[in-house]
Amino acid sequence: MEDFSSCCASTTFANEISIASPFSSLEHAITVARDIWFCKLNARCWLEAISGRFCSNEFLETTNEVTIQELDEWGSIYEEKFGYVFVTCTSGRIFEDILAELKTCYRNRHVVELDIASKEEMKYIELHIIELLSKKSV
C-alpha cells in the first residue's frame, strides 16, 4: 500500500486511496482518486482536507504591498464566513483574477462554496498524486 497522506489532509481519503493502490497507471490513480473524493467522501472529509491546506502566497512576489494586504483582508473575511481558507489553483494566474474570484465566491451560499472548494481541492490532490507517483517511477 502506498502512503497518500502527503496528497490530502483527509485521513479517510488517504486510507481509501491507499487501500485501492497499487494502480496500473497514473490515469488509473487519478480516476480512482476522483471517484473516492466525489462519490465516497462526505462534507466532513472535504472540510478536513481543506482545513489542512495552508494559504499559499507564492504568486504575490510580483505584487505590491497594497494588493497583498487586500488579498489578506478578503481571505480573512472569507475564512470567517465559511470556516476554511479560500481554495483555488493559482498556477499561471494573475493577482487581480484571483482576488476577483475570491470576492465573487464570498457572495456564495455555504453549500455552493463548499462544492466549488471541493473541486479546487481535488485539483491540488491530483497534482500531489502526480508528484508522488512520478517520484516512485524514477
PDB file of C-alpha atoms in Angstrom:
ATOM      1  CA  MET A   1       0.000   0.000   0.000  1.00  0.00           C
ATOM      2  CA  GLU A   2       1.206   3.487  -0.910  1.00  0.00           C
ATOM      3  CA  ASP A   3       1.191   6.310   1.626  1.00  0.00           C
ATOM      4  CA  PHE A   4      -1.033   9.016   0.181  1.00  0.00           C
ATOM      5  CA  SER A   5      -1.241  11.149   3.333  1.00  0.00           C
ATOM      6  CA  SER A   6       1.023  13.739   1.688  1.00  0.00           C
ATOM      7  CA  CYS A   7      -1.570  14.196  -1.060  1.00  0.00           C
ATOM      8  CA  CYS A   8      -4.510  15.142   1.130  1.00  0.00           C
ATOM      9  CA  ALA A   9      -5.131  16.057   4.768  1.00  0.00           C
ATOM     10  CA  SER A  10      -8.269  13.898   4.890  1.00  0.00           C
ATOM     11  CA  THR A  11      -7.319  10.692   6.656  1.00  0.00           C
ATOM     12  CA  THR A  12     -10.312   8.912   5.134  1.00  0.00           C
ATOM     13  CA  PHE A  13      -9.207   9.865   1.627  1.00  0.00           C
ATOM     14  CA  ALA A  14      -5.609   8.816   2.290  1.00  0.00           C
ATOM     15  CA  ASN A  15      -6.762   5.471   3.706  1.00  0.00           C
ATOM     16  CA  GLU A  16      -9.213   4.787   0.861  1.00  0.00           C
ATOM     17  CA  ILE A  17      -6.743   5.546  -1.911  1.00  0.00           C
ATOM     18  CA  SER A  18      -4.006   3.566  -0.146  1.00  0.00           C
ATOM     19  CA  ILE A  19      -6.292   0.542   0.047  1.00  0.00           C
ATOM     20  CA  ALA A  20      -7.128   0.926  -3.669  1.00  0.00           C
ATOM     21  CA  SER A  21      -3.445   1.005  -4.670  1.00  0.00           C
ATOM     22  CA  PRO A  22      -1.340  -0.080  -6.474  1.00  0.00           C
ATOM     23  CA  PHE A  23      -2.532   1.455  -9.728  1.00  0.00           C
ATOM     24  CA  SER A  24      -1.882   0.311 -13.272  1.00  0.00           C
ATOM     25  CA  SER A  25      -1.140   3.860 -14.419  1.00  0.00           C
ATOM     26  CA  LEU A  26      -1.187   7.478 -13.329  1.00  0.00           C
ATOM     27  CA  GLU A  27      -4.508   7.926 -15.121  1.00  0.00           C
ATOM     28  CA  HIS A  28      -5.930   4.990 -13.160  1.00  0.00           C
ATOM     29  CA  ALA A  29      -4.773   6.569  -9.879  1.00  0.00           C
ATOM     30  CA  ILE A  30      -6.391   9.908 -10.766  1.00  0.00           C
ATOM     31  CA  THR A  31      -9.650   8.221 -11.788  1.00  0.00           C
ATOM     32  CA  VAL A  32      -9.795   6.299  -8.502  1.00  0.00           C
ATOM     33  CA  ALA A  33      -8.918   9.448  -6.534  1.00  0.00           C
ATOM     34  CA  ARG A  34     -11.757  11.378  -8.177  1.00  0.00           C
ATOM     35  CA  ASP A  35     -14.190   8.550  -7.504  1.00  0.00           C
ATOM     36  CA  ILE A  36     -13.202   8.410  -3.835  1.00  0.00           C
ATOM     37  CA  TRP A  37     -13.281  12.189  -3.448  1.00  0.00           C
ATOM     38  CA  PHE A  38     -16.586  12.873  -5.169  1.00  0.00           C
ATOM     39  CA  CYS A  39     -18.523   9.637  -4.583  1.00  0.00           C
ATOM     40  CA  LYS A  40     -17.325   8.136  -1.296  1.00  0.00           C
ATOM     41  CA  LEU A  41     -16.377  11.031   0.965  1.00  0.00           C
ATOM     42  CA  ASN A  42     -18.751  13.266   2.844  1.00  0.00           C
ATOM     43  CA  ALA A  43     -18.523  17.005   3.511  1.00  0.00           C
ATOM     44  CA  ARG A  44     -16.672  16.411   6.796  1.00  0.00           C
ATOM     45  CA  CYS A  45     -13.861  14.666   4.923  1.00  0.00           C
ATOM     46  CA  TRP A  46     -13.698  17.537   2.435  1.00  0.00           C
ATOM     47  CA  LEU A  47     -13.511  20.044   5.294  1.00  0.00           C
ATOM     48  CA  GLU A  48     -10.768  18.001   6.961  1.00  0.00           C
ATOM     49  CA  ALA A  49      -8.772  18.147   3.728  1.00  0.00           C
ATOM     50  CA  ILE A  50      -9.380  21.851   3.179  1.00  0.00           C
ATOM     51  CA  SER A  51      -8.529  22.685   6.797  1.00  0.00           C
ATOM     52  CA  GLY A  52      -5.144  21.077   6.203  1.00  0.00           C
ATOM     53  CA  ARG A  53      -4.462  23.452   3.326  1.00  0.00           C
ATOM     54  CA  PHE A  54      -2.184  26.362   4.013  1.00  0.00           C
ATOM     55  CA  CYS A  55      -2.677  29.746   2.410  1.00  0.00           C
ATOM     56  CA  SER A  56      -0.063  29.949  -0.329  1.00  0.00           C
ATOM     57  CA  ASN A  57       1.137  33.394  -1.340  1.00  0.00           C
ATOM     58  CA  GLU A  58       3.928  32.381  -3.710  1.00  0.00           C
ATOM     59  CA  PHE A  59       2.287  34.264  -6.574  1.00  0.00           C
ATOM     60  CA  LEU A  60       2.384  37.512  -4.622  1.00  0.00           C
ATOM     61  CA  GLU A  61       6.079  38.153  -5.110  1.00  0.00           C
ATOM     62  CA  THR A  62       5.343  40.386  -8.087  1.00  0.00           C
ATOM     63  CA  THR A  63       2.575  42.380  -6.427  1.00  0.00           C
ATOM     64  CA  ASN A  64       2.784  45.430  -4.244  1.00  0.00           C
ATOM     65  CA  GLU A  65       2.055  45.745  -0.532  1.00  0.00           C
ATOM     66  CA  VAL A  66      -1.438  47.172  -1.094  1.00  0.00           C
ATOM     67  CA  THR A  67      -2.539  44.193  -3.173  1.00  0.00           C
ATOM     68  CA  ILE A  68      -1.071  41.742  -0.673  1.00  0.00           C
ATOM     69  CA  GLN A  69      -2.972  43.492   2.108  1.00  0.00           C
ATOM     70  CA  GLU A  70      -6.226  43.406   0.120  1.00  0.00           C
ATOM     71  CA  LEU A  71      -5.902  39.687  -0.535  1.00  0.00           C
ATOM     72  CA  ASP A  72      -5.114  39.087   3.128  1.00  0.00           C
ATOM     73  CA  GLU A  73      -8.174  41.087   4.233  1.00  0.00           C
ATOM     74  CA  TRP A  74     -10.521  39.309   1.827  1.00  0.00           C
ATOM     75  CA  GLY A  75      -9.005  35.946   2.758  1.00  0.00           C
ATOM     76  CA  SER A  76      -9.734  36.624   6.432  1.00  0.00           C
ATOM     77  CA  ILE A  77     -13.293  37.722   5.695  1.00  0.00           C
ATOM     78  CA  TYR A  78     -13.826  34.616   3.570  1.00  0.00           C
ATOM     79  CA  GLU A  79     -12.418  32.302   6.257  1.00  0.00           C
ATOM     80  CA  GLU A  80     -14.583  33.940   8.915  1.00  0.00           C
ATOM     81  CA  LYS A  81     -17.721  33.384   6.816  1.00  0.00           C
ATOM     82  CA  PHE A  82     -17.021  29.840   5.593  1.00  0.00           C
ATOM     83  CA  GLY A  83     -14.744  28.438   8.298  1.00  0.00           C
ATOM     84  CA  TYR A  84     -11.911  27.445   5.946  1.00  0.00           C
ATOM     85  CA  VAL A  85      -9.341  29.138   3.716  1.00  0.00           C
ATOM     86  CA  PHE A  86     -10.154  30.138   0.173  1.00  0.00           C
ATOM     87  CA  VAL A  87      -9.050  27.303  -2.119  1.00  0.00           C
ATOM     88  CA  THR A  88      -8.189  27.995  -5.726  1.00  0.00           C
ATOM     89  CA  CYS A  89      -5.496  26.877  -8.110  1.00  0.00           C
ATOM     90  CA  THR A  90      -3.184  29.873  -8.579  1.00  0.00           C
ATOM     91  CA  SER A  91      -0.755  28.479 -11.138  1.00  0.00           C
ATOM     92  CA  GLY A  92      -0.399  30.795 -14.109  1.00  0.00           C
ATOM     93  CA  ARG A  93      -2.974  33.279 -12.838  1.00  0.00           C
ATOM     94  CA  ILE A  94      -2.628  36.955 -12.082  1.00  0.00           C
ATOM     95  CA  PHE A  95      -3.443  38.509  -8.738  1.00  0.00           C
ATOM     96  CA  GLU A  96      -6.411  40.522  -9.997  1.00  0.00           C
ATOM     97  CA  ASP A  97      -8.151  37.389 -11.290  1.00  0.00           C
ATOM     98  CA  ILE A  98      -7.628  35.535  -8.016  1.00  0.00           C
ATOM     99  CA  LEU A  99      -8.876  38.465  -5.949  1.00  0.00           C
ATOM    100  CA  ALA A 100     -11.924  38.854  -8.217  1.00  0.00           C
ATOM    101  CA  GLU A 101     -12.683  35.145  -7.824  1.00  0.00           C
ATOM    102  CA  LEU A 102     -12.331  35.407  -4.042  1.00  0.00           C
ATOM    103  CA  LYS A 103     -14.749  38.352  -3.925  1.00  0.00           C
ATOM    104  CA  THR A 104     -17.236  36.513  -6.151  1.00  0.00           C
ATOM    105  CA  CYS A 105     -17.025  33.313  -4.113  1.00  0.00           C
ATOM    106  CA  TYR A 106     -17.576  35.259  -0.909  1.00  0.00           C
ATOM    107  CA  ARG A 107     -21.116  36.026  -2.123  1.00  0.00           C
ATOM    108  CA  ASN A 108     -21.941  32.317  -2.476  1.00  0.00           C
ATOM    109  CA  ARG A 109     -24.078  30.323  -0.078  1.00  0.00           C
ATOM    110  CA  HIS A 110     -22.182  27.828   2.082  1.00  0.00           C
ATOM    111  CA  VAL A 111     -23.321  24.753   0.165  1.00  0.00           C
ATOM    112  CA  VAL A 112     -22.373  26.272  -3.193  1.00  0.00           C
ATOM    113  CA  GLU A 113     -18.980  27.392  -1.938  1.00  0.00           C
ATOM    114  CA  LEU A 114     -18.159  24.012  -0.386  1.00  0.00           C
ATOM    115  CA  ASP A 115     -18.885  22.371  -3.739  1.00  0.00           C
ATOM    116  CA  ILE A 116     -16.542  24.808  -5.501  1.00  0.00           C
ATOM    117  CA  ALA A 117     -13.851  24.465  -2.812  1.00  0.00           C
ATOM    118  CA  SER A 118     -14.017  20.669  -3.008  1.00  0.00           C
ATOM    119  CA  LYS A 119     -13.413  20.783  -6.771  1.00  0.00           C
ATOM    120  CA  GLU A 120     -10.487  23.159  -6.306  1.00  0.00           C
ATOM    121  CA  GLU A 121      -9.052  20.943  -3.553  1.00  0.00           C
ATOM    122  CA  MET A 122      -9.264  17.959  -5.900  1.00  0.00           C
ATOM    123  CA  LYS A 123      -7.009  19.828  -8.352  1.00  0.00           C
ATOM    124  CA  TYR A 124      -4.354  20.055  -5.632  1.00  0.00           C
ATOM    125  CA  ILE A 125      -4.808  16.399  -4.721  1.00  0.00           C
ATOM    126  CA  GLU A 126      -4.297  15.410  -8.358  1.00  0.00           C
ATOM    127  CA  LEU A 127      -1.091  17.463  -8.531  1.00  0.00           C
ATOM    128  CA  HIS A 128       0.196  15.795  -5.359  1.00  0.00           C
ATOM    129  CA  ILE A 129      -0.653  12.312  -6.667  1.00  0.00           C
ATOM    130  CA  ILE A 130       1.194  13.055  -9.910  1.00  0.00           C
ATOM    131  CA  GLU A 131       4.191  14.259  -7.904  1.00  0.00           C
ATOM    132  CA  LEU A 132       4.131  11.256  -5.552  1.00  0.00           C
ATOM    133  CA  LEU A 133       3.795   8.637  -8.279  1.00  0.00           C
ATOM    134  CA  SER A 134       6.333  10.368 -10.527  1.00  0.00           C
ATOM    135  CA  LYS A 135       8.910  10.126  -7.727  1.00  0.00           C
ATOM    136  CA  LYS A 136       8.111   6.425  -7.323  1.00  0.00           C
ATOM    137  CA  SER A 137       8.624   5.713 -11.022  1.00  0.00           C
ATOM    138  CA  VAL A 138      12.057   7.429 -11.143  1.00  0.00           C
TER     139      VAL A 138
END
